[in-house]
XYZ file of C-alpha atoms in Angstrom:
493
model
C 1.525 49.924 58.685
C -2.004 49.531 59.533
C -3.439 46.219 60.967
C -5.624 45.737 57.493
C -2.089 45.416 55.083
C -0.495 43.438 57.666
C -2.922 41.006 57.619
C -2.877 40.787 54.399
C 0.598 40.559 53.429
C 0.338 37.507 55.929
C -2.166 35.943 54.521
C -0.288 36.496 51.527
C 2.770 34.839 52.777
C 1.071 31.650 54.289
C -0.660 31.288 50.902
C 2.742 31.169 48.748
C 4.230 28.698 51.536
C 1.700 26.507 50.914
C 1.784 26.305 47.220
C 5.042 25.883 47.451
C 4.734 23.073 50.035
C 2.627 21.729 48.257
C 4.371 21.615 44.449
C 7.488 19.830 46.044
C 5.007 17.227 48.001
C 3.415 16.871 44.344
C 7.140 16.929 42.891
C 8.361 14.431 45.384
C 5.543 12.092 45.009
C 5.513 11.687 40.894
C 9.145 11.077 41.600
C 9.230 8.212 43.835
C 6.406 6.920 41.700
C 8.375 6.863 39.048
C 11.595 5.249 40.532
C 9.113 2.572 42.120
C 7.612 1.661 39.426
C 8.633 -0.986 37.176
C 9.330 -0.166 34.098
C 7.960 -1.414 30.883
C 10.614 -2.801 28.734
C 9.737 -2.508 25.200
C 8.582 -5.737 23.580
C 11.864 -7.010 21.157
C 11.413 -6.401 17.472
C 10.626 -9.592 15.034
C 14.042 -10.574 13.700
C 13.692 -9.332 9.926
C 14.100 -12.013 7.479
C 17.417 -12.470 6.052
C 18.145 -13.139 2.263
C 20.669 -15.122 1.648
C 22.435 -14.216 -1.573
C 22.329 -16.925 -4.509
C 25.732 -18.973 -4.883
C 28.224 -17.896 -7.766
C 29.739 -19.939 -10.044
C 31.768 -18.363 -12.331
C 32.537 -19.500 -16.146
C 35.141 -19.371 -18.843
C 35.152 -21.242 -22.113
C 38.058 -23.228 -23.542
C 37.892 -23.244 -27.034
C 40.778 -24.193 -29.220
C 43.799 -25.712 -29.358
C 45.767 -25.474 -25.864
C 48.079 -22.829 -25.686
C 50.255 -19.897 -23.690
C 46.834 -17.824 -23.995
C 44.921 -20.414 -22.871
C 47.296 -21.117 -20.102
C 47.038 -17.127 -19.072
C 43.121 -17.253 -19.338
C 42.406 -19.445 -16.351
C 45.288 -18.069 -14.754
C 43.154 -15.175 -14.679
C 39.613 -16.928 -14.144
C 41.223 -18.756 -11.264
C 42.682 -15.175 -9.319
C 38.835 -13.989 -10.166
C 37.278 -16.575 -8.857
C 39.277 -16.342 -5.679
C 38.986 -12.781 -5.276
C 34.653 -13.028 -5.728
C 34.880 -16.163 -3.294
C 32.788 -18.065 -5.853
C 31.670 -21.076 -4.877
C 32.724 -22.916 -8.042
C 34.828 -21.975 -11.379
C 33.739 -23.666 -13.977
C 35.710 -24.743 -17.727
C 33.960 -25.321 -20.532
C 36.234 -27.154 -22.965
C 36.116 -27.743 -26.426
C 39.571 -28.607 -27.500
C 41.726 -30.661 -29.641
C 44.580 -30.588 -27.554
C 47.906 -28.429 -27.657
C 51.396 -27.552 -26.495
C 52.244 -29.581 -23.394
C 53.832 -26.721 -21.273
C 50.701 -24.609 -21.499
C 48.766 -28.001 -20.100
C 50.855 -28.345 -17.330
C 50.622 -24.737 -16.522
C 46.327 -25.297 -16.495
C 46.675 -28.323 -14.108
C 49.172 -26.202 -12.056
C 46.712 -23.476 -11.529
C 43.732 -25.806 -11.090
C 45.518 -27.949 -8.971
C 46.478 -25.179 -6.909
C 43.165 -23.109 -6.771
C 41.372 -22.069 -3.734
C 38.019 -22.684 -5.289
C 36.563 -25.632 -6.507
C 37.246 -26.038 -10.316
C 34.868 -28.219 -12.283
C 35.349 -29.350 -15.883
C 32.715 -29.348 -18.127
C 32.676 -30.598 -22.287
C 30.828 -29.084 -24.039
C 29.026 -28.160 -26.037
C 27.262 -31.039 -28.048
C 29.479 -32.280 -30.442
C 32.419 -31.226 -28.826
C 35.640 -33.087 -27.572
C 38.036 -33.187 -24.852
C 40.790 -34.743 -26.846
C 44.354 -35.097 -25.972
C 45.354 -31.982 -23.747
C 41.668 -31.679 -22.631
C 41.811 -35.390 -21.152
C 44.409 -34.159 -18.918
C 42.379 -30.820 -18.100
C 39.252 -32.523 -17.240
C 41.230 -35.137 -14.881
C 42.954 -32.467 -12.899
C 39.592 -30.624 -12.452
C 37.802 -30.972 -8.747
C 34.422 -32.516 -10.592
C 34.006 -33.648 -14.139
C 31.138 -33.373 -16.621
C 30.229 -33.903 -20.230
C 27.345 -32.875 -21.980
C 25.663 -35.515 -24.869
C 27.240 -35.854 -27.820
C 30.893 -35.100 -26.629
C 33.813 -37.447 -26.298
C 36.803 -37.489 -24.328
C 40.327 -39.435 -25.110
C 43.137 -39.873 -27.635
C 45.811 -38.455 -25.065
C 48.412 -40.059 -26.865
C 51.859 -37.907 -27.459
C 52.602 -37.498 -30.766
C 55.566 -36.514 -32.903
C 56.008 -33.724 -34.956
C 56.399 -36.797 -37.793
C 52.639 -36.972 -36.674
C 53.565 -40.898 -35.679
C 51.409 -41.840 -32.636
C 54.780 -43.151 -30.188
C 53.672 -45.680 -27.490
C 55.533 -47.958 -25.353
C 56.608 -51.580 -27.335
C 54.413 -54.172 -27.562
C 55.439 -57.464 -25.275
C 55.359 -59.309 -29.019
C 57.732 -56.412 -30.394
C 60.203 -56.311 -27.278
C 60.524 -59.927 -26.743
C 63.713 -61.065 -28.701
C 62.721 -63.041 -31.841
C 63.364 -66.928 -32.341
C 63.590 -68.733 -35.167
C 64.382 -72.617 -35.049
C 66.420 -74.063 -37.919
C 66.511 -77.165 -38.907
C 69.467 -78.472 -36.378
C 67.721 -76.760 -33.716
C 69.427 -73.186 -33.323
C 68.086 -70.314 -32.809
C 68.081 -67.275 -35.302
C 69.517 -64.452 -33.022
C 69.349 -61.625 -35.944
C 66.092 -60.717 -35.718
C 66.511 -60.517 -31.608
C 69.642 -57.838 -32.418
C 67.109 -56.130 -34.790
C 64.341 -55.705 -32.165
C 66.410 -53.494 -30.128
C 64.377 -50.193 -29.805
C 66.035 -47.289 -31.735
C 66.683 -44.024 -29.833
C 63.585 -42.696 -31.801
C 61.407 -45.387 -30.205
C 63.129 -45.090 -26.711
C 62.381 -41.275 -26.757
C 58.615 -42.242 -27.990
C 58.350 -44.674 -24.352
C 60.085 -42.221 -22.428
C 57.617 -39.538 -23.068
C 55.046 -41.683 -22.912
C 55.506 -43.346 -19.674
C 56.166 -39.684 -18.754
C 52.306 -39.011 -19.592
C 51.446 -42.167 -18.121
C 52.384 -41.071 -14.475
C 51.259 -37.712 -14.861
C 47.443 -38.714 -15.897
C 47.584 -41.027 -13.539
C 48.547 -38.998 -10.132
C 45.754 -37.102 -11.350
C 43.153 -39.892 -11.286
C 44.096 -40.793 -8.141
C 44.083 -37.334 -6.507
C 40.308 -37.241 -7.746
C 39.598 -41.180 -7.127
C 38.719 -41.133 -11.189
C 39.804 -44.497 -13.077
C 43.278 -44.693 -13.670
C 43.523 -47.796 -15.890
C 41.477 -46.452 -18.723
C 43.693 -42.513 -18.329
C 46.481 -44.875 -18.835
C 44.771 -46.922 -21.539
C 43.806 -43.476 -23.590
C 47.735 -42.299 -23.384
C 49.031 -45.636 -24.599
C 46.625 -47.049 -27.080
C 44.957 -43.116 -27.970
C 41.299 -45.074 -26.555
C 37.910 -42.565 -27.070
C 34.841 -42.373 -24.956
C 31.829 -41.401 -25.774
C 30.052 -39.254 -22.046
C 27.572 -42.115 -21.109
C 30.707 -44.262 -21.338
C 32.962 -42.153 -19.338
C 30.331 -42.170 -16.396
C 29.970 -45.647 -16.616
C 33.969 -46.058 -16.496
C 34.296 -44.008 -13.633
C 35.958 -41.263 -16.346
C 33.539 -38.221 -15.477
C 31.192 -38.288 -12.140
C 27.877 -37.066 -14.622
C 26.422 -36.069 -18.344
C 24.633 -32.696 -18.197
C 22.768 -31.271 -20.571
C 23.054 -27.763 -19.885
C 24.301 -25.452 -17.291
C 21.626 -25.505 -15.279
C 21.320 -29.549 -15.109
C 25.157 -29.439 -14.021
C 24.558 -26.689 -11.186
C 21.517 -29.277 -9.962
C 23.843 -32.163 -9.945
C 27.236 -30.513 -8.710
C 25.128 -29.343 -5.530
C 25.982 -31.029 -2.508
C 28.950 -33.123 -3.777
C 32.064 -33.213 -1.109
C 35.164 -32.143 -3.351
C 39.200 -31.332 -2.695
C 40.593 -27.765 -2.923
C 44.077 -26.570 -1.955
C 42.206 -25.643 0.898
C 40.494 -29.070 2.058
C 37.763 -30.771 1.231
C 34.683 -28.361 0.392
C 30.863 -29.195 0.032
C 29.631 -27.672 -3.316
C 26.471 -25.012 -2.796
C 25.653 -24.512 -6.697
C 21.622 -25.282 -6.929
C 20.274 -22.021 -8.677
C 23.873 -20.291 -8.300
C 24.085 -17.236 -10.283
C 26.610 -17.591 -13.659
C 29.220 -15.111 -14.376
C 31.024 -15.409 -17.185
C 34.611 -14.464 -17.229
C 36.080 -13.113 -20.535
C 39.813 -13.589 -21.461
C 41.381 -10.343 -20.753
C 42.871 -7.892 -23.600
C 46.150 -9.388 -23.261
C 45.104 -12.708 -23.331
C 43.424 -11.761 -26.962
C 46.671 -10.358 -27.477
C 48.717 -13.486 -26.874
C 46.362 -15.656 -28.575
C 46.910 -13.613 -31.671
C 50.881 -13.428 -30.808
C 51.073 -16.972 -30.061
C 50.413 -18.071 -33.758
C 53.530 -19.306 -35.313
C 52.822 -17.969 -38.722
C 52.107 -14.535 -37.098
C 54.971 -14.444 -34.906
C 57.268 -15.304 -37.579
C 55.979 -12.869 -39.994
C 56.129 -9.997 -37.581
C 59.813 -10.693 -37.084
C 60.065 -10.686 -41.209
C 58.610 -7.498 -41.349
C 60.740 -6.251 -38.232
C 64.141 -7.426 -40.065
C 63.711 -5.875 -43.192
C 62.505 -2.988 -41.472
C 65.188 -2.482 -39.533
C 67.498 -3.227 -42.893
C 65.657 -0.589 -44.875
C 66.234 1.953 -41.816
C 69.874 1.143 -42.042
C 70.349 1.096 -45.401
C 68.640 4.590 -45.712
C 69.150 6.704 -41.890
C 67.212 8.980 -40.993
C 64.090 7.761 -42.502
C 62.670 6.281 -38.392
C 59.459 5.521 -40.170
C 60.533 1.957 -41.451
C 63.173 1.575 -38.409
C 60.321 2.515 -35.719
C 57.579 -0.030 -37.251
C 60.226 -3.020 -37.576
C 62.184 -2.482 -34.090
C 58.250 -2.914 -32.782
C 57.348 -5.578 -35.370
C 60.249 -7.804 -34.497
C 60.077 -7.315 -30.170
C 56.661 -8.642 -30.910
C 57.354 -11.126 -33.203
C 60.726 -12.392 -30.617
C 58.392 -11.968 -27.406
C 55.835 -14.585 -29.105
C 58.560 -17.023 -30.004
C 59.688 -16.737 -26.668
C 55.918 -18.398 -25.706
C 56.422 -21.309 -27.811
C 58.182 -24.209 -27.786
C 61.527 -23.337 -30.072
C 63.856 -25.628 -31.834
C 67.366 -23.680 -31.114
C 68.557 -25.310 -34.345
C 66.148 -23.498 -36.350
C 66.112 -20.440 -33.986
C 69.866 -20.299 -34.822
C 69.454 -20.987 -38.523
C 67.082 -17.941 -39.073
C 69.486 -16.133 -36.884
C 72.279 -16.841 -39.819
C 70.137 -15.722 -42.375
C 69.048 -12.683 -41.063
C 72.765 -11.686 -40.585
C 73.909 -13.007 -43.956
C 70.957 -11.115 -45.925
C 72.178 -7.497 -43.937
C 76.063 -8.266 -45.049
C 74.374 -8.263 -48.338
C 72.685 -5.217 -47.734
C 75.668 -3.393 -46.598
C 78.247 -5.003 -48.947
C 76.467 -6.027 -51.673
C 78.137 -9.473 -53.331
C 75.628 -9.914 -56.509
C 73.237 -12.169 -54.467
C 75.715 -14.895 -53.228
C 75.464 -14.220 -49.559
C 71.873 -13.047 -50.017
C 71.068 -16.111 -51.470
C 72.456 -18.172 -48.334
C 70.527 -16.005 -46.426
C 67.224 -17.149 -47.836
C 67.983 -20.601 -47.772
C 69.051 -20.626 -43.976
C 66.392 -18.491 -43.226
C 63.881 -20.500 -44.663
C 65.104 -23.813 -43.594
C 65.369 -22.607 -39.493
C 61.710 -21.442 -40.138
C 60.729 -25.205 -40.810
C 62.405 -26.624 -37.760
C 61.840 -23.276 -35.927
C 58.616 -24.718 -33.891
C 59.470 -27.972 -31.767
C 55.450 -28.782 -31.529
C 53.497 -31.600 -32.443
C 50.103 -30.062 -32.691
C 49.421 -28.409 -36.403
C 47.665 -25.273 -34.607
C 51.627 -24.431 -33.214
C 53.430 -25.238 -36.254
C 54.414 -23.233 -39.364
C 52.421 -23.090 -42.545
C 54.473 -24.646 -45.136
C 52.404 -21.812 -47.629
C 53.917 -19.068 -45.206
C 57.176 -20.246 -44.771
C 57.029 -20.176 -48.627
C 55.812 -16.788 -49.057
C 58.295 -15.082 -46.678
C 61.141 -16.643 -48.641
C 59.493 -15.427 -51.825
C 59.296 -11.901 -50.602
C 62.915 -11.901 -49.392
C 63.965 -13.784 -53.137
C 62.005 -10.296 -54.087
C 63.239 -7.940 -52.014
C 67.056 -9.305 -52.067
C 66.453 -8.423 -56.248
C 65.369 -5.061 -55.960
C 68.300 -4.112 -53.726
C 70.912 -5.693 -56.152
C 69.064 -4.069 -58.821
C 69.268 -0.823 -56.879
C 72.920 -1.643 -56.519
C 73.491 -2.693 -59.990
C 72.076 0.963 -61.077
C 73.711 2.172 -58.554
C 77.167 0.963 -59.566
C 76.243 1.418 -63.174
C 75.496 4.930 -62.830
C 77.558 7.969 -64.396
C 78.353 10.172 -61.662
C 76.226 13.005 -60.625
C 78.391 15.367 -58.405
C 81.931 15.862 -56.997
C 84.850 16.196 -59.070
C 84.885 13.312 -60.899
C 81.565 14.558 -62.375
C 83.270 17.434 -63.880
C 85.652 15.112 -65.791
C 85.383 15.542 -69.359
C 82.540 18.382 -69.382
C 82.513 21.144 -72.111
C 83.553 24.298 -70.688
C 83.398 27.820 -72.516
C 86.644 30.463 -71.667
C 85.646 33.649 -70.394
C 88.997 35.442 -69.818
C 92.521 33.834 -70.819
C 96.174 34.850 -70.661
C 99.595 32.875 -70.287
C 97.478 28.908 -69.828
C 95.379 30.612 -67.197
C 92.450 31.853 -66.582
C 88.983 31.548 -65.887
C 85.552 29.288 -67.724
C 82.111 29.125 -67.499
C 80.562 25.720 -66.632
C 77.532 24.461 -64.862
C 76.570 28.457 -64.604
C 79.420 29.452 -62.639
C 82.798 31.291 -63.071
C 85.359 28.909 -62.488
C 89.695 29.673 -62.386
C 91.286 27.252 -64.710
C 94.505 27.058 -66.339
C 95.827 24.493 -69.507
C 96.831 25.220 -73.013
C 98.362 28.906 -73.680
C 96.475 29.473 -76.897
C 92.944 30.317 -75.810
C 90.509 32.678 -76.578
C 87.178 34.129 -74.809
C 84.492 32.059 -76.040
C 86.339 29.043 -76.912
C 84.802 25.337 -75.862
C 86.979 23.404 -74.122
C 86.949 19.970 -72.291
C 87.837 19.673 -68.371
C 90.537 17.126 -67.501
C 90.578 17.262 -63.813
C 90.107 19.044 -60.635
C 92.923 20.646 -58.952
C 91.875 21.323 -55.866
C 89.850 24.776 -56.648
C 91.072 25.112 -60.437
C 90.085 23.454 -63.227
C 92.402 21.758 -65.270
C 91.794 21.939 -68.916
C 92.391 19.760 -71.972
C 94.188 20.537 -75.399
C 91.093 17.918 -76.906
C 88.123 19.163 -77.829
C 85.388 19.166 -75.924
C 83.261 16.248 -76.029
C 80.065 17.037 -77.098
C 77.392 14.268 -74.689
């Protein structure tokens, strides 16, 4: 190698270990900068602003007379309201009143509600009356809108007599001074309270406690819920505020939202502070079913659908095999029994109609001209008077229905003793007693046997010796698969 390339392949070599020397000094020195110096920690984003949702208050309208649908709808708007976590459920109520097991049921579910429940009558014009009184009492917060009145929560019989407890004037005995002095004690044996009017006080006072465990639970007045059980007393809404009745009038929704907001109220949960000011309304809709029942739960309809399932099921047995009219009435009368079964019954009725039903299907099956038919209809018609044990009108039998079901079955209890008048009446169409006394014409004969012609066919026959082909002849009887011939002639129909 000659002194020229080794110099440069050294020179070479010294310049690649200094580059290299060099990059790791560089290398080294960006390095510890980095780990020395402090680093920068990023300024912290601006919180973004949160938006709180609106409250909800949910909604569902009482209109009506109280009953087992209305006792199912807010059920229902109470399990919705708890499963939204609304802040508030709110009833609007427009009611006469109604059946007293479907109230308790209401206060049941609003007593035992998670979420605040407020009551609210409306709309103008309308009424909290009776069952409603006892509704709005057992609601968390109270409110009426103008023009609506609250009251009359007086039981009443199904006489329609308003029962209350005796006065102090009626219970005291009665005392009437004669002239030596004595004292009259008739009239004191006469003012004893019949079981009618002991019955009237029981269920009173009964109504009495209930209304007023109520008031107190909600710190509402007590001696006028009382006073509107006993003596059936009305308020108008600026009077129920002012009596300590309702805690505000509202005029509309939104007014009640504004004035709810804020108020401290009991749940089965606690005590809860209402947050309603601009809530968001949902309203909740009674379910399918609930339309359902509240079609079911009419009397007149219940009792006509178990009509129509009776004679449906009659006309099925009367006639097998047709399944339409069995099909329809075994449906007609499971509705018509499962809507009963939601009222209040009167077993004496209930076992009345029962009676009739069975004593109008003898008749269908052995017919006796009407006389056990008959009795039919009348027990059937009295156990659908007495069937409902209710004192509202909405939950009792129409007196025009009740007659119109017992003219149908007068009607259709005719046509099947006509049908088995004609049926009795009849001459008979086919077996051997048909072939009684029918002309016959001989085809063959020899020694009182032989064979005829009737109903176009060839029959073997036997009877008088001297006959001829083409002679007419009258059939006596049957003889098992002969015919058994007459000497008469043949009777000419």
């Amino acid at each position: 190698m000659t002194l020229r390339r080794q110099t440069t392949l050294r020179l070479r070599q010294t310049i690649y270990a200094i580059l290299a020397v060099s990059g790791a000094a560089l290398f080294g020195a960006a390095g510890t900068a980095q780990e020395t110096q402090p680093r920068e920690t990023p300024a912290p984003e601006a919180p973004a602003e949160t938006v709180k949702a609106p409250p909800l208050a949910m909604l569902t309208v009482i209109d009506g007379a109280i009953g087992p649908a209305t006792a199912k709808q807010v059920a229902d708007a109470v399990e919705a309201a708890e499963d939204a976590r609304a802040d508030v459920l709110i009833l609007k109520i427009d009611t006469p009143g109604g059946l007293v097991t479907s109230t308790r049921e209401i206060i049941s579910s609003i007593l035992e509600s998670q979420v605040p429940v407020a009551g609210y009558v409306a709309p103008a014009g309308g009424h909290a009356a009776s069952a409603g009184t006892y509704i709005i009492y057992a609601t968390a917060i109270a409110a009426m809108a103008p023009g609506t009145n609250i009251g009359a929560a007086t039981p009443v019989t199904i006489g329609g007599g308003m029962p209350g407890l005796p006065s102090p004037e009626d219970a005291a005995p009665q005392k009437d001074s004669g002239e030596d002095g004595a004292e009259d004690e008739a009239p004191a044996r006469s003012s004893q309270p019949s079981n009618e009017d002991a019955m009237a006080a029981k269920a009173t006072n009964d109504a009495v406690a209930h209304i007023r465990s109520l008031a107190e639970l909600h710190g509402r007045n007590a001696d006028w819920a009382e006073k509107a059980v006993r003596e059936g007393a009305s308020l108008s809404a600026q009077q129920a505020v002012e009596e300590g009745v309702v805690e505000f009038v509202a005029a509309d929704m939104g007014e009640l939202l504004r004035l709810m907001h804020g108020r401290e109220v009991a749940t089965s949960m606690g005590s809860r502070v209402l947050d309603t000011e601009g809530a968001r309304i949902v309203e909740i809709e009674p379910g399918a079913m609930t339309k359902l029942l509240a079609i079911l739960s009419n009397p007149n309809v219940a009792f006509i659908l178990m009509l129509i399932g009776i004679y449906g099921l009659i006309f099925e047995f009367s006639n097998p095999g047709t399944i339409g009219p069995g099909v329809i009435g075994a449906i007609c009368l499971l509705l018509g029994l499962y809507a009963l079964n939601q009222l209040p019954l009167d077993y004496a009725g209930l076992a009345l109609i029962l009676l009739g039903l069975a004593l109008m299907i003898t008749e269908a099956f052995t017919p006796t001209f009407g006389v056990v038919g008959l009795g039919g209809v009348v027990a059937f018609v009295l156990g659908g008077a007495m069937l409902i044990d209710s004192d509202q009108p909405e939950f009792q039998l129409s007196w025009s229905v009740i007659a119109g079901t017992a003219v149908v079955s007068v009607l259709t209890l005719a046509a099947l003793l006509g049908y088995a008048w004609r049926a009795q009446t009849r001459p008979v169409a086919t077996g051997s007693e048909e072939l009684a006394g029918k002309e016959a014409e001989v085809v063959d004969w020899a020694n009182g046997e032989g064979h005829v012609w009737v109903h176009s066919e060839r029959w073997r026959a036997r009877g008088p010796h001297r006959l001829a082909p083409g002679d007419k002849v009258r059939i006596e009887k049957l003889d098992g698969l002969t015919l058994v011939l007459s000497g008469a002639p043949a009777v000419h129909e």
